[in-house]
Structures are given as structure tokens and as C-alpha cells.
Short mmCIF file of N, CA and C in Angstrom, two decimals:
data_model
loop_
_atom_site.label_atom_id
_atom_site.label_comp_id
_atom_site.label_asym_id
_atom_site.label_seq_id
_atom_site.Cartn_x
_atom_site.Cartn_y
_atom_site.Cartn_z
N MET Y 1 -1.59 -16.68 -5.95
CA MET Y 1 -0.94 -15.05 -6.27
C MET Y 1 -0.99 -14.63 -4.79
N SER Y 2 0.55 -13.81 -4.76
CA SER Y 2 0.47 -12.89 -3.76
C SER Y 2 1.99 -11.83 -4.25
N ILE Y 3 1.97 -10.38 -3.78
CA ILE Y 3 2.91 -9.46 -3.82
C ILE Y 3 3.50 -9.86 -2.72
N ASP Y 4 4.53 -9.67 -2.70
CA ASP Y 4 6.37 -10.05 -2.51
C ASP Y 4 5.66 -9.05 -1.73
N PRO Y 5 5.96 -9.18 -0.38
CA PRO Y 5 5.91 -8.18 1.32
C PRO Y 5 7.04 -7.37 0.79
N LYS Y 6 7.90 -7.53 0.75
CA LYS Y 6 8.96 -6.06 0.58
C LYS Y 6 8.42 -5.18 -0.33
N LYS Y 7 7.39 -5.03 -1.49
CA LYS Y 7 6.69 -4.03 -1.55
C LYS Y 7 5.97 -2.99 -0.63
N THR Y 8 5.67 -3.69 -0.04
CA THR Y 8 5.82 -2.80 1.20
C THR Y 8 5.51 -2.30 2.54
N ASN Y 9 7.37 -2.50 2.36
CA ASN Y 9 8.41 -2.59 3.17
C ASN Y 9 8.88 -1.41 2.74
N GLU Y 10 8.77 -1.04 0.54
CA GLU Y 10 9.59 0.08 0.21
C GLU Y 10 8.41 1.14 0.15
N ALA Y 11 7.69 0.22 0.11
CA ALA Y 11 6.42 1.95 0.42
C ALA Y 11 6.48 2.63 1.06
N ILE Y 12 6.91 1.80 2.64
CA ILE Y 12 6.72 2.22 3.86
C ILE Y 12 8.24 3.18 4.35
N ILE Y 13 9.32 2.55 3.48
CA ILE Y 13 10.69 3.71 3.20
C ILE Y 13 10.34 4.76 1.75
N HIS Y 14 9.73 4.44 1.48
CA HIS Y 14 9.13 5.79 0.24
C HIS Y 14 8.70 7.10 1.19
N LEU Y 15 7.59 6.31 2.23
CA LEU Y 15 6.51 7.40 2.88
C LEU Y 15 7.71 7.95 3.75
N LYS Y 16 8.42 7.52 4.56
CA LYS Y 16 9.13 7.68 5.87
C LYS Y 16 10.75 9.57 4.93
N SER Y 17 10.94 8.52 3.76
CA SER Y 17 11.25 10.16 3.20
C SER Y 17 10.83 11.21 2.90
N LEU Y 18 9.78 10.87 2.03
CA LEU Y 18 8.52 11.76 1.93
C LEU Y 18 8.97 13.19 3.06
N LYS Y 19 7.92 12.31 4.24
CA LYS Y 19 7.55 12.61 5.76
C LYS Y 19 7.66 11.72 6.77
N PRO Y 20 8.47 12.36 6.53
CA PRO Y 20 10.16 11.46 8.10
C PRO Y 20 8.96 11.60 9.44
N ASN Y 21 8.21 12.74 9.78
CA ASN Y 21 7.73 12.69 11.09
C ASN Y 21 6.39 12.98 11.28
N ASP Y 22 5.43 11.99 10.01
CA ASP Y 22 4.13 11.10 10.61
C ASP Y 22 4.19 10.21 10.81
N GLY Y 23 4.82 9.39 10.80
CA GLY Y 23 4.51 7.95 11.60
C GLY Y 23 3.61 6.62 11.05
N TRP Y 24 4.66 6.83 9.74
CA TRP Y 24 3.44 6.16 8.72
C TRP Y 24 3.84 4.11 9.63
N SER Y 25 3.36 2.94 9.52
CA SER Y 25 3.33 1.69 10.08
C SER Y 25 2.07 1.37 8.59
N VAL Y 26 2.44 -0.01 9.20
CA VAL Y 26 1.45 -0.66 8.73
C VAL Y 26 1.45 -1.88 9.41
N ASP Y 27 0.21 -2.31 9.89
CA ASP Y 27 -0.49 -3.50 10.44
C ASP Y 27 -0.97 -4.88 9.38
N THR Y 28 -0.31 -6.07 9.72
CA THR Y 28 -1.45 -7.06 9.49
C THR Y 28 -2.63 -7.98 10.22
N PHE Y 29 -3.80 -8.33 9.35
CA PHE Y 29 -4.07 -9.56 9.79
C PHE Y 29 -5.01 -10.06 9.32
N VAL Y 30 -5.99 -11.12 9.73
CA VAL Y 30 -6.21 -11.52 9.08
C VAL Y 30 -7.54 -11.20 9.64
N ASN Y 31 -8.34 -11.64 8.21
CA ASN Y 31 -9.91 -11.02 7.66
C ASN Y 31 -11.29 -12.10 7.53
N SER Y 32 -12.15 -11.79 7.53
CA SER Y 32 -13.46 -12.65 8.20
C SER Y 32 -13.42 -13.90 7.16
N LYS Y 33 -12.20 -13.41 5.89
CA LYS Y 33 -12.36 -14.47 4.86
C LYS Y 33 -10.98 -15.27 5.59
N ASP Y 34 -10.33 -15.36 6.30
CA ASP Y 34 -9.07 -15.82 6.13
C ASP Y 34 -7.86 -15.68 5.07
N GLU Y 35 -8.05 -14.52 5.00
CA GLU Y 35 -6.90 -13.90 4.07
C GLU Y 35 -5.86 -12.71 5.20
N VAL Y 36 -5.13 -13.19 4.75
CA VAL Y 36 -4.13 -12.11 5.03
C VAL Y 36 -3.77 -10.46 4.52
N VAL Y 37 -4.18 -9.56 5.33
CA VAL Y 37 -4.21 -7.94 4.62
C VAL Y 37 -3.38 -7.63 6.27
N VAL Y 38 -3.15 -6.09 4.70
CA VAL Y 38 -2.39 -5.54 5.54
C VAL Y 38 -2.90 -3.80 5.87
N THR Y 39 -2.93 -2.71 6.61
CA THR Y 39 -3.29 -2.26 6.57
C THR Y 39 -2.32 -0.25 6.62
N LEU Y 40 -2.73 0.12 6.24
CA LEU Y 40 -1.51 1.36 6.40
C LEU Y 40 -1.81 2.23 7.20
N ARG Y 41 -1.31 3.10 8.57
CA ARG Y 41 -1.24 3.40 9.22
C ARG Y 41 -0.62 5.37 9.48
N ARG Y 42 -0.97 6.38 9.88
CA ARG Y 42 0.11 7.42 9.43
C ARG Y 42 -1.47 8.39 10.77
N ARG Y 43 0.27 8.08 11.71
CA ARG Y 43 0.15 8.60 13.64
C ARG Y 43 -0.73 7.80 13.99
N ASN Y 44 -0.49 6.35 13.99
CA ASN Y 44 -1.17 5.30 14.60
C ASN Y 44 -2.81 4.88 14.36
N ILE Y 45 -3.33 5.83 12.91
CA ILE Y 45 -4.90 5.69 12.15
C ILE Y 45 -4.84 5.19 11.38
N PRO Y 46 -5.39 4.03 10.80
CA PRO Y 46 -5.36 3.73 9.80
C PRO Y 46 -7.03 4.53 8.28
N LEU Y 47 -5.78 4.17 7.53
CA LEU Y 47 -6.28 4.97 6.28
C LEU Y 47 -7.15 5.20 5.66
N SER Y 48 -7.61 3.28 6.17
CA SER Y 48 -9.05 2.90 5.51
C SER Y 48 -9.59 2.10 6.52
N ASN Y 49 -11.03 1.39 6.31
CA ASN Y 49 -11.84 0.59 7.09
C ASN Y 49 -11.41 -0.76 7.04
N THR Y 50 -10.57 -0.91 5.91
CA THR Y 50 -10.77 -1.95 5.29
C THR Y 50 -8.99 -2.42 4.80
N GLY Y 51 -8.86 -4.34 4.42
CA GLY Y 51 -7.26 -3.93 4.53
C GLY Y 51 -6.64 -4.08 3.27
N PHE Y 52 -5.72 -4.64 2.44
CA PHE Y 52 -5.14 -4.46 1.63
C PHE Y 52 -4.39 -6.10 1.54
N THR Y 53 -4.79 -6.65 0.11
CA THR Y 53 -3.27 -7.72 -0.48
C THR Y 53 -2.25 -7.10 -0.07
N SER Y 54 -1.23 -5.87 0.11
CA SER Y 54 -0.42 -5.42 -0.40
C SER Y 54 -0.79 -3.97 -0.47
N ILE Y 55 0.52 -3.10 0.06
CA ILE Y 55 0.86 -1.52 -0.08
C ILE Y 55 1.47 -2.05 -1.11
N VAL Y 56 2.28 -0.82 -2.58
CA VAL Y 56 3.42 -0.38 -3.26
C VAL Y 56 3.32 0.43 -3.34
N TYR Y 57 4.30 1.25 -3.28
CA TYR Y 57 4.44 2.42 -4.29
C TYR Y 57 4.52 2.11 -6.00
N ASP Y 58 3.53 2.92 -6.69
CA ASP Y 58 3.61 3.11 -7.89
C ASP Y 58 4.82 3.91 -8.45
N GLU Y 59 6.23 3.89 -8.76
CA GLU Y 59 7.65 4.29 -8.73
C GLU Y 59 7.57 4.83 -10.66
N ASN Y 60 6.87 3.95 -11.10
CA ASN Y 60 6.82 4.38 -12.67
C ASN Y 60 5.45 5.44 -13.49
N GLU Y 61 4.60 4.78 -12.68
CA GLU Y 61 3.73 5.72 -13.20
C GLU Y 61 3.48 6.71 -12.01
N SER Y 62 2.57 6.64 -11.72
CA SER Y 62 1.84 8.01 -10.70
C SER Y 62 2.08 8.25 -9.01
N ALA Y 63 3.86 7.42 -9.36
CA ALA Y 63 4.59 8.29 -7.67
C ALA Y 63 3.27 8.17 -6.97
N CYS Y 64 2.52 7.26 -6.78
CA CYS Y 64 1.30 6.93 -5.51
C CYS Y 64 1.46 5.88 -4.83
N VAL Y 65 1.48 6.08 -3.46
CA VAL Y 65 0.98 4.62 -2.46
C VAL Y 65 -0.47 4.20 -2.90
N VAL Y 66 -0.51 3.17 -3.30
CA VAL Y 66 -1.59 2.59 -3.93
C VAL Y 66 -1.69 1.13 -2.60
N GLY Y 67 -2.62 0.51 -2.09
CA GLY Y 67 -3.45 -0.08 -1.57
C GLY Y 67 -4.29 -1.09 -2.76
N ILE Y 68 -3.52 -2.06 -2.35
CA ILE Y 68 -3.75 -3.48 -3.36
C ILE Y 68 -5.70 -4.21 -3.21
N THR Y 69 -6.67 -4.03 -3.90
CA THR Y 69 -7.47 -4.72 -3.55
C THR Y 69 -7.98 -6.48 -3.58
N SER Y 70 -6.95 -6.16 -5.09
CA SER Y 70 -7.11 -7.55 -5.64
C SER Y 70 -5.95 -8.01 -7.17
N ILE Y 71 -5.97 -8.70 -7.51
CA ILE Y 71 -4.86 -9.35 -8.08
C ILE Y 71 -5.82 -9.92 -9.20
N ILE Y 72 -5.91 -9.56 -10.53
CA ILE Y 72 -6.54 -9.65 -12.11
C ILE Y 72 -5.68 -11.05 -12.06
N GLY Y 73 -4.81 -10.97 -12.40
CA GLY Y 73 -3.59 -11.63 -13.62
C GLY Y 73 -2.05 -11.20 -12.76
N GLU Y 74 -1.02 -12.11 -13.84
CA GLU Y 74 0.09 -11.83 -14.08
C GLU Y 74 1.11 -12.25 -15.14
N THR Y 75 1.83 -11.67 -15.86
CA THR Y 75 2.48 -12.26 -16.96
C THR Y 75 4.42 -12.80 -15.97
N ASN Y 76 4.91 -12.70 -16.95
CA ASN Y 76 6.28 -12.84 -16.38
C ASN Y 76 7.18 -11.87 -15.52
N SER Y 77 6.70 -10.66 -15.70
CA SER Y 77 7.53 -9.56 -15.27
C SER Y 77 6.50 -8.66 -14.98
N THR Y 78 5.08 -9.17 -14.58
CA THR Y 78 4.31 -7.87 -14.47
C THR Y 78 2.72 -8.28 -13.77
N TRP Y 79 2.14 -7.33 -12.84
CA TRP Y 79 1.31 -7.99 -12.40
C TRP Y 79 0.06 -6.84 -12.64
N PHE Y 80 -1.00 -7.88 -12.92
CA PHE Y 80 -2.29 -6.89 -13.18
C PHE Y 80 -3.41 -6.74 -11.95
N CYS Y 81 -3.45 -5.29 -11.36
CA CYS Y 81 -4.02 -4.95 -10.02
C CYS Y 81 -4.99 -4.20 -10.02
N ARG Y 82 -6.09 -4.82 -9.46
CA ARG Y 82 -7.16 -3.38 -8.82
C ARG Y 82 -6.33 -2.76 -6.89
N GLY Y 83 -6.38 -1.20 -7.15
CA GLY Y 83 -5.82 -0.44 -6.57
C GLY Y 83 -6.42 0.12 -5.88
N LEU Y 84 -6.56 1.16 -4.90
CA LEU Y 84 -6.77 2.14 -4.01
C LEU Y 84 -5.76 2.83 -4.01
N VAL Y 85 -5.81 4.02 -4.51
CA VAL Y 85 -4.74 5.67 -4.04
C VAL Y 85 -4.74 5.28 -2.53
N LEU Y 86 -3.64 5.58 -1.72
CA LEU Y 86 -3.91 6.00 -0.12
C LEU Y 86 -3.21 7.44 0.26
N VAL Y 87 -1.83 7.71 -0.67
CA VAL Y 87 -1.19 8.56 -0.39
C VAL Y 87 -0.62 9.02 -1.91
N GLU Y 88 -0.42 10.61 -2.19
CA GLU Y 88 -0.81 11.43 -3.18
C GLU Y 88 0.85 11.10 -3.49
N LYS Y 89 1.54 11.64 -4.74
CA LYS Y 89 3.09 11.60 -4.77
C LYS Y 89 4.12 12.43 -3.63
N ASP Y 90 2.98 13.77 -3.38
CA ASP Y 90 3.37 14.27 -2.69
C ASP Y 90 3.58 13.50 -0.96
N GLY Y 91 2.91 13.39 -1.28
CA GLY Y 91 3.38 12.40 0.62
C GLY Y 91 1.49 12.94 0.80
N MET Y 92 0.82 13.81 0.77
CA MET Y 92 -0.58 14.71 1.10
C MET Y 92 -1.62 12.63 0.83
N VAL Y 93 -2.08 12.94 2.26
CA VAL Y 93 -3.31 11.24 2.09
C VAL Y 93 -4.26 11.83 0.63
N ALA Y 94 -4.78 10.78 -0.35
CA ALA Y 94 -5.33 10.52 -0.62
C ALA Y 94 -7.06 10.62 0.25
N ARG Y 95 -7.88 11.89 -1.00
CA ARG Y 95 -9.40 11.59 -0.12
C ARG Y 95 -9.84 11.05 -0.69
#
């Protein structure tokens, strides 16, 4: 199971629309478990020490940008995931 990489691009587009001068970007790398993971960067500084399965914009509920840590399950139209809020709905980095 994996989330469409377009979701990460949508999250970056959203962040750039909120705070266009903050230098938002993502890095992709292979972790020690041979999994491809992504990290969110702001001004070239990673917002976390670990990578995520995906980074998504939760446009329906919290309006936050969330790093997906694990996928629990799925139906035909819904993903069930665990995640960590990285950026609040107003564009502030979550603490």
C-alpha cells in the first residue's frame, strides 16, 4: 500500500500558496528498512528527524499538512493512516 505521490505535491503547492517566501521543499531518501520516505523542509531545514510515507494536505478536516507515519488500512475511497501534524492551517510550523 502506498499513497499517491501527487498528494505530497498538493501539500507543497498549498504551503507555497500560504507562505510563498518560506522555501518549502521535500527530500526523498531510502531509510534503513529499505523504504522510500519523504521529509518536509522549510528554508532547507528538515521539520523532522525521520521520514514519512507521504506528506499530505488535510483539506477536509484540520486544514493542516500532515506527515503520514503508517497506513493502517484502506477502502475503495478512503485511506486510514497515522500521522504527525507538521504545519498548522495558518502556515505555522507545528511545535
